[in-house]
Each structure stands twice: as structure tokens, then as C-alpha cells.
JSON list of C-alpha atoms in Angstrom, two decimals:
[
{"chain": "A", "resi": 1, "resn": "MET", "atom": "CA", "xyz": [9.61, -11.28, -10.43]},
{"chain": "A", "resi": 2, "resn": "HIS", "atom": "CA", "xyz": [10.51, -13.71, -12.06]},
{"chain": "A", "resi": 3, "resn": "LEU", "atom": "CA", "xyz": [7.72, -15.68, -13.50]},
{"chain": "A", "resi": 4, "resn": "ILE", "atom": "CA", "xyz": [10.08, -18.18, -15.31]},
{"chain": "A", "resi": 5, "resn": "VAL", "atom": "CA", "xyz": [13.41, -19.62, -14.69]},
{"chain": "A", "resi": 6, "resn": "ARG", "atom": "CA", "xyz": [14.98, -21.36, -17.77]},
{"chain": "A", "resi": 7, "resn": "ALA", "atom": "CA", "xyz": [18.22, -23.69, -17.81]},
{"chain": "A", "resi": 8, "resn": "VAL", "atom": "CA", "xyz": [18.82, -22.19, -21.68]},
{"chain": "A", "resi": 9, "resn": "THR", "atom": "CA", "xyz": [20.69, -24.86, -23.69]},
{"chain": "A", "resi": 10, "resn": "LYS", "atom": "CA", "xyz": [22.82, -24.42, -26.92]},
{"chain": "A", "resi": 11, "resn": "LEU", "atom": "CA", "xyz": [19.81, -24.18, -29.02]},
{"chain": "A", "resi": 12, "resn": "GLY", "atom": "CA", "xyz": [18.60, -21.27, -26.95]},
{"chain": "A", "resi": 13, "resn": "ARG", "atom": "CA", "xyz": [15.46, -23.20, -25.39]},
{"chain": "A", "resi": 14, "resn": "ALA", "atom": "CA", "xyz": [15.20, -25.07, -21.96]},
{"chain": "A", "resi": 15, "resn": "LYS", "atom": "CA", "xyz": [15.84, -28.51, -21.24]},
{"chain": "A", "resi": 16, "resn": "SER", "atom": "CA", "xyz": [12.26, -28.78, -19.87]},
{"chain": "A", "resi": 17, "resn": "GLU", "atom": "CA", "xyz": [10.52, -26.82, -21.72]},
{"chain": "A", "resi": 18, "resn": "THR", "atom": "CA", "xyz": [8.09, -27.96, -25.14]},
{"chain": "A", "resi": 19, "resn": "LEU", "atom": "CA", "xyz": [8.54, -25.79, -28.57]},
{"chain": "A", "resi": 20, "resn": "HIS", "atom": "CA", "xyz": [5.37, -24.14, -27.70]},
{"chain": "A", "resi": 21, "resn": "ASP", "atom": "CA", "xyz": [6.58, -22.94, -24.44]},
{"chain": "A", "resi": 22, "resn": "HIS", "atom": "CA", "xyz": [9.54, -21.89, -25.65]},
{"chain": "A", "resi": 23, "resn": "ILE", "atom": "CA", "xyz": [7.99, -19.89, -28.62]},
{"chain": "A", "resi": 24, "resn": "LEU", "atom": "CA", "xyz": [5.37, -18.10, -25.73]},
{"chain": "A", "resi": 25, "resn": "ASN", "atom": "CA", "xyz": [7.60, -17.31, -23.63]},
{"chain": "A", "resi": 26, "resn": "VAL", "atom": "CA", "xyz": [10.26, -15.67, -25.99]},
{"chain": "A", "resi": 27, "resn": "ALA", "atom": "CA", "xyz": [7.55, -13.95, -27.72]},
{"chain": "A", "resi": 28, "resn": "SER", "atom": "CA", "xyz": [6.11, -13.09, -24.07]},
{"chain": "A", "resi": 29, "resn": "ASP", "atom": "CA", "xyz": [8.77, -11.47, -22.92]},
{"chain": "A", "resi": 30, "resn": "LEU", "atom": "CA", "xyz": [9.52, -9.38, -26.25]},
{"chain": "A", "resi": 31, "resn": "PHE", "atom": "CA", "xyz": [5.24, -8.44, -25.99]},
{"chain": "A", "resi": 32, "resn": "TYR", "atom": "CA", "xyz": [5.92, -7.56, -22.68]},
{"chain": "A", "resi": 33, "resn": "LYS", "atom": "CA", "xyz": [9.37, -5.42, -22.88]},
{"chain": "A", "resi": 34, "resn": "TYR", "atom": "CA", "xyz": [8.97, -3.46, -25.94]},
{"chain": "A", "resi": 35, "resn": "GLY", "atom": "CA", "xyz": [5.10, -3.72, -26.27]},
{"chain": "A", "resi": 36, "resn": "ILE", "atom": "CA", "xyz": [2.98, -5.72, -27.83]},
{"chain": "A", "resi": 37, "resn": "ASN", "atom": "CA", "xyz": [2.78, -3.69, -31.44]},
{"chain": "A", "resi": 38, "resn": "ASN", "atom": "CA", "xyz": [6.36, -2.84, -32.04]},
{"chain": "A", "resi": 39, "resn": "VAL", "atom": "CA", "xyz": [7.47, -6.55, -31.77]},
{"chain": "A", "resi": 40, "resn": "GLY", "atom": "CA", "xyz": [6.23, -8.69, -35.19]},
{"chain": "A", "resi": 41, "resn": "ILE", "atom": "CA", "xyz": [6.21, -12.14, -36.01]},
{"chain": "A", "resi": 42, "resn": "SER", "atom": "CA", "xyz": [9.43, -11.79, -37.59]},
{"chain": "A", "resi": 43, "resn": "ARG", "atom": "CA", "xyz": [11.36, -10.59, -34.21]},
{"chain": "A", "resi": 44, "resn": "ILE", "atom": "CA", "xyz": [9.42, -13.41, -32.48]},
{"chain": "A", "resi": 45, "resn": "ILE", "atom": "CA", "xyz": [10.66, -16.59, -34.75]},
{"chain": "A", "resi": 46, "resn": "ALA", "atom": "CA", "xyz": [14.64, -14.84, -35.29]},
{"chain": "A", "resi": 47, "resn": "GLU", "atom": "CA", "xyz": [14.38, -14.61, -31.41]},
{"chain": "A", "resi": 48, "resn": "ALA", "atom": "CA", "xyz": [13.12, -18.07, -30.48]},
{"chain": "A", "resi": 49, "resn": "GLY", "atom": "CA", "xyz": [15.43, -19.67, -33.24]},
{"chain": "A", "resi": 50, "resn": "VAL", "atom": "CA", "xyz": [11.83, -20.80, -35.32]},
{"chain": "A", "resi": 51, "resn": "ALA", "atom": "CA", "xyz": [10.60, -21.63, -38.72]},
{"chain": "A", "resi": 52, "resn": "LYS", "atom": "CA", "xyz": [7.42, -18.95, -39.39]},
{"chain": "A", "resi": 53, "resn": "MET", "atom": "CA", "xyz": [5.53, -22.39, -40.10]},
{"chain": "A", "resi": 54, "resn": "THR", "atom": "CA", "xyz": [6.82, -23.37, -36.51]},
{"chain": "A", "resi": 55, "resn": "LEU", "atom": "CA", "xyz": [5.11, -20.78, -35.24]},
{"chain": "A", "resi": 56, "resn": "TYR", "atom": "CA", "xyz": [1.97, -21.11, -37.18]},
{"chain": "A", "resi": 57, "resn": "GLY", "atom": "CA", "xyz": [1.79, -24.55, -36.15]},
{"chain": "A", "resi": 58, "resn": "HIS", "atom": "CA", "xyz": [1.46, -23.68, -32.77]},
{"chain": "A", "resi": 59, "resn": "PHE", "atom": "CA", "xyz": [0.06, -20.20, -33.17]},
{"chain": "A", "resi": 60, "resn": "GLY", "atom": "CA", "xyz": [-2.61, -19.60, -35.47]},
{"chain": "A", "resi": 61, "resn": "SER", "atom": "CA", "xyz": [-1.78, -15.49, -35.99]},
{"chain": "A", "resi": 62, "resn": "LYS", "atom": "CA", "xyz": [-0.05, -13.19, -33.51]},
{"chain": "A", "resi": 63, "resn": "ASP", "atom": "CA", "xyz": [-3.43, -12.34, -31.73]},
{"chain": "A", "resi": 64, "resn": "ASP", "atom": "CA", "xyz": [-4.04, -15.60, -30.97]},
{"chain": "A", "resi": 65, "resn": "LEU", "atom": "CA", "xyz": [-0.31, -15.53, -29.67]},
{"chain": "A", "resi": 66, "resn": "VAL", "atom": "CA", "xyz": [-0.80, -12.00, -27.64]},
{"chain": "A", "resi": 67, "resn": "VAL", "atom": "CA", "xyz": [-4.30, -14.09, -26.53]},
{"chain": "A", "resi": 68, "resn": "ASN", "atom": "CA", "xyz": [-2.14, -16.68, -25.28]},
{"chain": "A", "resi": 69, "resn": "TYR", "atom": "CA", "xyz": [0.48, -14.41, -23.87]},
{"chain": "A", "resi": 70, "resn": "LEU", "atom": "CA", "xyz": [-1.86, -12.48, -21.70]},
{"chain": "A", "resi": 71, "resn": "GLU", "atom": "CA", "xyz": [-3.67, -15.14, -19.71]},
{"chain": "A", "resi": 72, "resn": "THR", "atom": "CA", "xyz": [-0.22, -16.70, -18.91]},
{"chain": "A", "resi": 73, "resn": "ARG", "atom": "CA", "xyz": [1.04, -14.11, -17.69]},
{"chain": "A", "resi": 74, "resn": "SER", "atom": "CA", "xyz": [-1.47, -12.57, -16.24]},
{"chain": "A", "resi": 75, "resn": "ARG", "atom": "CA", "xyz": [-2.71, -15.93, -14.40]},
{"chain": "A", "resi": 76, "resn": "ALA", "atom": "CA", "xyz": [1.20, -16.39, -13.35]},
{"chain": "A", "resi": 77, "resn": "TRP", "atom": "CA", "xyz": [1.34, -13.08, -11.92]},
{"chain": "A", "resi": 78, "resn": "VAL", "atom": "CA", "xyz": [-1.90, -13.34, -9.42]},
{"chain": "A", "resi": 79, "resn": "SER", "atom": "CA", "xyz": [-0.16, -16.68, -8.85]},
{"chain": "A", "resi": 80, "resn": "TRP", "atom": "CA", "xyz": [3.17, -15.67, -7.78]},
{"chain": "A", "resi": 81, "resn": "TYR", "atom": "CA", "xyz": [1.04, -12.20, -5.74]},
{"chain": "A", "resi": 82, "resn": "ARG", "atom": "CA", "xyz": [-1.16, -14.65, -4.02]},
{"chain": "A", "resi": 83, "resn": "SER", "atom": "CA", "xyz": [1.63, -16.79, -2.54]},
{"chain": "A", "resi": 84, "resn": "GLU", "atom": "CA", "xyz": [3.69, -14.13, -1.69]},
{"chain": "A", "resi": 85, "resn": "VAL", "atom": "CA", "xyz": [1.35, -11.85, 0.30]},
{"chain": "A", "resi": 86, "resn": "TYR", "atom": "CA", "xyz": [0.51, -15.32, 2.09]},
{"chain": "A", "resi": 87, "resn": "LYS", "atom": "CA", "xyz": [3.82, -16.44, 2.89]},
{"chain": "A", "resi": 88, "resn": "ILE", "atom": "CA", "xyz": [4.02, -13.79, 5.08]},
{"chain": "A", "resi": 89, "resn": "ASP", "atom": "CA", "xyz": [4.14, -15.21, 8.72]},
{"chain": "A", "resi": 90, "resn": "LEU", "atom": "CA", "xyz": [1.45, -12.69, 10.53]},
{"chain": "A", "resi": 91, "resn": "LEU", "atom": "CA", "xyz": [-1.86, -12.72, 11.70]},
{"chain": "A", "resi": 92, "resn": "PRO", "atom": "CA", "xyz": [-4.26, -12.38, 8.74]},
{"chain": "A", "resi": 93, "resn": "ALA", "atom": "CA", "xyz": [-5.02, -8.49, 9.66]},
{"chain": "A", "resi": 94, "resn": "GLN", "atom": "CA", "xyz": [-1.64, -7.81, 9.57]},
{"chain": "A", "resi": 95, "resn": "ARG", "atom": "CA", "xyz": [-1.30, -9.71, 6.86]},
{"chain": "A", "resi": 96, "resn": "LEU", "atom": "CA", "xyz": [-3.91, -7.49, 4.74]},
{"chain": "A", "resi": 97, "resn": "GLN", "atom": "CA", "xyz": [-2.34, -4.00, 5.90]},
{"chain": "A", "resi": 98, "resn": "ASN", "atom": "CA", "xyz": [1.08, -5.44, 4.41]},
{"chain": "A", "resi": 99, "resn": "SER", "atom": "CA", "xyz": [-0.28, -7.09, 0.99]},
{"chain": "A", "resi": 100, "resn": "PHE", "atom": "CA", "xyz": [2.06, -4.66, -0.91]},
{"chain": "A", "resi": 101, "resn": "GLU", "atom": "CA", "xyz": [4.88, -4.83, 0.50]},
{"chain": "A", "resi": 102, "resn": "VAL", "atom": "CA", "xyz": [5.71, -8.10, -2.30]},
{"chain": "A", "resi": 103, "resn": "LEU", "atom": "CA", "xyz": [5.57, -5.62, -4.45]},
{"chain": "A", "resi": 104, "resn": "ASP", "atom": "CA", "xyz": [8.16, -3.16, -3.88]},
{"chain": "A", "resi": 105, "resn": "THR", "atom": "CA", "xyz": [11.12, -5.87, -4.79]},
{"chain": "A", "resi": 106, "resn": "TRP", "atom": "CA", "xyz": [8.78, -6.14, -8.14]},
{"chain": "A", "resi": 107, "resn": "PHE", "atom": "CA", "xyz": [8.35, -2.56, -9.16]},
{"chain": "A", "resi": 108, "resn": "ARG", "atom": "CA", "xyz": [12.24, -2.01, -8.21]},
{"chain": "A", "resi": 109, "resn": "SER", "atom": "CA", "xyz": [13.59, -4.85, -10.72]},
{"chain": "A", "resi": 110, "resn": "LYS", "atom": "CA", "xyz": [15.09, -3.91, -14.23]},
{"chain": "A", "resi": 111, "resn": "ASN", "atom": "CA", "xyz": [12.04, -5.56, -16.31]},
{"chain": "A", "resi": 112, "resn": "TYR", "atom": "CA", "xyz": [9.54, -3.56, -14.60]},
{"chain": "A", "resi": 113, "resn": "ARG", "atom": "CA", "xyz": [7.05, -2.34, -17.11]},
{"chain": "A", "resi": 114, "resn": "GLY", "atom": "CA", "xyz": [3.93, -1.96, -15.85]},
{"chain": "A", "resi": 115, "resn": "CYS", "atom": "CA", "xyz": [0.40, -3.72, -15.33]},
{"chain": "A", "resi": 116, "resn": "LEU", "atom": "CA", "xyz": [0.98, -6.24, -18.93]},
{"chain": "A", "resi": 117, "resn": "ILE", "atom": "CA", "xyz": [-3.29, -6.39, -18.70]},
{"chain": "A", "resi": 118, "resn": "ALA", "atom": "CA", "xyz": [-3.20, -2.65, -18.75]},
{"chain": "A", "resi": 119, "resn": "ASN", "atom": "CA", "xyz": [-0.61, -2.23, -20.99]},
{"chain": "A", "resi": 120, "resn": "ALA", "atom": "CA", "xyz": [-2.18, -4.53, -23.79]},
{"chain": "A", "resi": 121, "resn": "VAL", "atom": "CA", "xyz": [-5.76, -2.66, -23.19]},
{"chain": "A", "resi": 122, "resn": "ILE", "atom": "CA", "xyz": [-4.15, 0.95, -23.99]},
{"chain": "A", "resi": 123, "resn": "GLU", "atom": "CA", "xyz": [-2.03, -0.38, -26.77]},
{"chain": "A", "resi": 124, "resn": "LEU", "atom": "CA", "xyz": [-4.73, -2.68, -28.77]},
{"chain": "A", "resi": 125, "resn": "ALA", "atom": "CA", "xyz": [-7.64, -0.17, -27.86]},
{"chain": "A", "resi": 126, "resn": "ASN", "atom": "CA", "xyz": [-9.87, -2.25, -25.89]},
{"chain": "A", "resi": 127, "resn": "ASN", "atom": "CA", "xyz": [-10.65, -3.85, -29.69]},
{"chain": "A", "resi": 128, "resn": "ASP", "atom": "CA", "xyz": [-10.43, -7.97, -28.70]},
{"chain": "A", "resi": 129, "resn": "GLU", "atom": "CA", "xyz": [-13.03, -9.39, -27.38]},
{"chain": "A", "resi": 130, "resn": "ARG", "atom": "CA", "xyz": [-10.97, -11.49, -26.18]},
{"chain": "A", "resi": 131, "resn": "VAL", "atom": "CA", "xyz": [-8.36, -9.68, -24.34]},
{"chain": "A", "resi": 132, "resn": "LEU", "atom": "CA", "xyz": [-11.13, -8.51, -22.69]},
{"chain": "A", "resi": 133, "resn": "ARG", "atom": "CA", "xyz": [-12.34, -11.72, -21.20]},
{"chain": "A", "resi": 134, "resn": "VAL", "atom": "CA", "xyz": [-8.49, -12.38, -20.41]},
{"chain": "A", "resi": 135, "resn": "LYS", "atom": "CA", "xyz": [-8.82, -8.56, -18.83]},
{"chain": "A", "resi": 136, "resn": "LYS", "atom": "CA", "xyz": [-12.33, -9.25, -17.00]},
{"chain": "A", "resi": 137, "resn": "GLU", "atom": "CA", "xyz": [-10.87, -12.46, -15.43]},
{"chain": "A", "resi": 138, "resn": "TYR", "atom": "CA", "xyz": [-7.70, -10.95, -14.11]},
{"chain": "A", "resi": 139, "resn": "TYR", "atom": "CA", "xyz": [-9.03, -8.37, -12.42]},
{"chain": "A", "resi": 140, "resn": "SER", "atom": "CA", "xyz": [-11.65, -10.63, -10.53]},
{"chain": "A", "resi": 141, "resn": "ASN", "atom": "CA", "xyz": [-8.76, -12.98, -9.74]},
{"chain": "A", "resi": 142, "resn": "ILE", "atom": "CA", "xyz": [-7.26, -10.25, -7.79]},
{"chain": "A", "resi": 143, "resn": "ARG", "atom": "CA", "xyz": [-10.43, -8.79, -5.83]},
{"chain": "A", "resi": 144, "resn": "THR", "atom": "CA", "xyz": [-11.12, -11.94, -5.04]},
{"chain": "A", "resi": 145, "resn": "MET", "atom": "CA", "xyz": [-7.72, -12.31, -3.31]},
{"chain": "A", "resi": 146, "resn": "TYR", "atom": "CA", "xyz": [-7.91, -9.52, -1.47]},
{"chain": "A", "resi": 147, "resn": "ARG", "atom": "CA", "xyz": [-12.06, -10.05, -0.72]},
{"chain": "A", "resi": 148, "resn": "ASP", "atom": "CA", "xyz": [-10.37, -13.18, 1.26]},
{"chain": "A", "resi": 149, "resn": "LEU", "atom": "CA", "xyz": [-7.76, -11.45, 3.00]},
{"chain": "A", "resi": 150, "resn": "ALA", "atom": "CA", "xyz": [-10.08, -8.67, 4.75]},
{"chain": "A", "resi": 151, "resn": "ARG", "atom": "CA", "xyz": [-12.25, -11.56, 5.03]},
{"chain": "A", "resi": 152, "resn": "GLU", "atom": "CA", "xyz": [-10.33, -13.84, 6.96]},
{"chain": "A", "resi": 153, "resn": "ALA", "atom": "CA", "xyz": [-8.92, -10.96, 8.69]},
{"chain": "A", "resi": 154, "resn": "GLY", "atom": "CA", "xyz": [-12.55, -10.11, 10.41]},
{"chain": "A", "resi": 155, "resn": "TYR", "atom": "CA", "xyz": [-14.02, -7.07, 8.30]},
{"chain": "A", "resi": 156, "resn": "LYS", "atom": "CA", "xyz": [-17.76, -7.26, 7.69]},
{"chain": "A", "resi": 157, "resn": "ASN", "atom": "CA", "xyz": [-17.26, -4.53, 4.80]},
{"chain": "A", "resi": 158, "resn": "TYR", "atom": "CA", "xyz": [-14.87, -6.98, 2.96]},
{"chain": "A", "resi": 159, "resn": "ILE", "atom": "CA", "xyz": [-16.45, -6.47, -0.73]},
{"chain": "A", "resi": 160, "resn": "PHE", "atom": "CA", "xyz": [-15.93, -2.69, 0.13]},
{"chain": "A", "resi": 161, "resn": "ILE", "atom": "CA", "xyz": [-11.90, -2.85, 1.31]},
{"chain": "A", "resi": 162, "resn": "SER", "atom": "CA", "xyz": [-11.43, -5.42, -1.64]},
{"chain": "A", "resi": 163, "resn": "GLU", "atom": "CA", "xyz": [-13.07, -2.74, -4.27]},
{"chain": "A", "resi": 164, "resn": "GLN", "atom": "CA", "xyz": [-11.04, -0.36, -2.62]},
{"chain": "A", "resi": 165, "resn": "PHE", "atom": "CA", "xyz": [-7.04, -1.86, -2.59]},
{"chain": "A", "resi": 166, "resn": "PHE", "atom": "CA", "xyz": [-8.07, -2.86, -6.46]},
{"chain": "A", "resi": 167, "resn": "LEU", "atom": "CA", "xyz": [-7.80, 0.88, -6.86]},
{"chain": "A", "resi": 168, "resn": "ILE", "atom": "CA", "xyz": [-4.70, 1.20, -5.01]},
{"chain": "A", "resi": 169, "resn": "LEU", "atom": "CA", "xyz": [-2.79, -1.41, -6.68]},
{"chain": "A", "resi": 170, "resn": "ARG", "atom": "CA", "xyz": [-3.34, -0.32, -10.06]},
{"chain": "A", "resi": 171, "resn": "GLU", "atom": "CA", "xyz": [-2.40, 3.42, -9.02]},
{"chain": "A", "resi": 172, "resn": "ALA", "atom": "CA", "xyz": [0.30, 1.62, -7.69]},
{"chain": "A", "resi": 173, "resn": "MET", "atom": "CA", "xyz": [1.64, -0.17, -10.85]},
{"chain": "A", "resi": 174, "resn": "MET", "atom": "CA", "xyz": [0.95, 3.12, -12.77]},
{"chain": "A", "resi": 175, "resn": "SER", "atom": "CA", "xyz": [2.97, 5.03, -10.63]},
{"chain": "A", "resi": 176, "resn": "ALA", "atom": "CA", "xyz": [5.54, 2.82, -10.34]},
{"chain": "A", "resi": 177, "resn": "HIS", "atom": "CA", "xyz": [6.05, 2.42, -14.13]},
{"chain": "A", "resi": 178, "resn": "LEU", "atom": "CA", "xyz": [5.48, 6.23, -14.90]},
{"chain": "A", "resi": 179, "resn": "ASP", "atom": "CA", "xyz": [7.29, 7.87, -12.14]},
{"chain": "A", "resi": 180, "resn": "GLY", "atom": "CA", "xyz": [9.43, 5.17, -10.63]},
{"chain": "A", "resi": 181, "resn": "PRO", "atom": "CA", "xyz": [9.19, 2.75, -7.27]},
{"chain": "A", "resi": 182, "resn": "ASN", "atom": "CA", "xyz": [10.55, 5.51, -4.58]},
{"chain": "A", "resi": 183, "resn": "GLY", "atom": "CA", "xyz": [7.14, 5.86, -2.21]},
{"chain": "A", "resi": 184, "resn": "VAL", "atom": "CA", "xyz": [5.43, 3.91, -4.16]},
{"chain": "A", "resi": 185, "resn": "VAL", "atom": "CA", "xyz": [4.42, 1.60, -1.40]},
{"chain": "A", "resi": 186, "resn": "GLU", "atom": "CA", "xyz": [4.69, 3.80, 1.30]},
{"chain": "A", "resi": 187, "resn": "GLY", "atom": "CA", "xyz": [1.79, 5.75, -0.44]},
{"chain": "A", "resi": 188, "resn": "CYS", "atom": "CA", "xyz": [-0.07, 2.39, -0.32]},
{"chain": "A", "resi": 189, "resn": "HIS", "atom": "CA", "xyz": [0.06, 2.00, 3.14]},
{"chain": "A", "resi": 190, "resn": "GLU", "atom": "CA", "xyz": [-0.99, 5.33, 3.60]},
{"chain": "A", "resi": 191, "resn": "TYR", "atom": "CA", "xyz": [-3.98, 4.80, 1.64]},
{"chain": "A", "resi": 192, "resn": "VAL", "atom": "CA", "xyz": [-4.52, 0.78, 3.17]},
{"chain": "A", "resi": 193, "resn": "HIS", "atom": "CA", "xyz": [-3.88, 2.68, 7.19]},
{"chain": "A", "resi": 194, "resn": "PHE", "atom": "CA", "xyz": [-6.88, 5.06, 5.94]},
{"chain": "A", "resi": 195, "resn": "ILE", "atom": "CA", "xyz": [-9.39, 2.38, 4.18]},
{"chain": "A", "resi": 196, "resn": "LEU", "atom": "CA", "xyz": [-9.04, 0.31, 7.62]},
{"chain": "A", "resi": 197, "resn": "LYS", "atom": "CA", "xyz": [-9.25, 2.11, 9.77]},
{"chain": "A", "resi": 198, "resn": "ASN", "atom": "CA", "xyz": [-12.41, 3.57, 9.03]},
{"chain": "A", "resi": 199, "resn": "ALA", "atom": "CA", "xyz": [-13.43, 0.10, 7.91]}
]
């Protein structure tokens, strides 16, 4: 999945990007690919082509930059996922059943590195309250999407279904990251079929 498509100029910044967004986009790509703790400010300013004072003028610290990264990318991911699921031209019940199908291409992309929020929480050891707040919002938004899908499909116990689908998603993200994408979505379908059959 490409969250951001940039028309790069000779200066390395997209024509439509503000300097703030450019720094954030560069840092976000680095954090996701290499890990938050493995990317320092020097690497970010070198890749972004900006001065250190410019970066700190837009983001007070690396921690502030990390929180901005997590907020922006997690919200963008949920928006993308919801949009892709609702593009499925099926009845509500069928859309719910196939809600994991759209993830296969993402899992197979060369840039896939797992769930950015889970990665961050592990790296930062749950020590930053702002990161925990972003995590809570992210997980809540995913549960809400599944709840809406289940309710639209006519299931009365949509809250239970939402929680089960959320757990399947977390496991799928981890499996695709650690073991590769083959068979992940197919395994999701088996769990989904069992849950909905017994709902």
C-alpha cells in the first residue's frame, strides 16, 4: 500500500508538500522501514535535505516527530483499509466475510514491515503516554470499522464479531511480517467462516 505518492522535484521534495510534511514523510518512511530506535535525527536531516534547526523548528524533539508519525500513518492506514473494504461490490454480509482479502497485496508488498503501532509499542516499551494514546485510538478505529460491517450485515452480536475480527487482524499482521504472506489471508478466511457460522 502506498499511503503517499510524491512527485519529486530536484530538491527531493514533492511539489505539493510543505516542508513540515516533507520532513514528516521522510522520517515516517525511515521509522517504518528501519525501526524508530535505529533512526537518528542526523539520518533524518540528511535524507530530508534540511538543517537540524529547521527540523527542530517544525518538531520540538525526536519524540514529537515519532508521535506525529504514528498519528498520521495509523489514521491513514485505517482510512485506506476502510475505503478498500467498502469498495468491495458485494452485499454487506459478503463484504464482511471478505474484509481480509484486501490485505493480501499489502502483505506481499516489498515495503511491508508489520503493524507500525505494534512495532512502536515494542520498541518504546510502552513508556510514552502519547504513543499509548495513539495506540488506543488506532485499535478503537479498527474495532469500530468491523463493528459497522457486522451491524450492516445484520449480526446482532456485532461487538463480539468486531473483537474477534480485530484479534484475527493482529495475528495476520504479525504472521505476514514474521513468516511471510503465503497462506495468511486464507487462514483468516477459515477463522472468519467459523466465527460467522457460530455468531
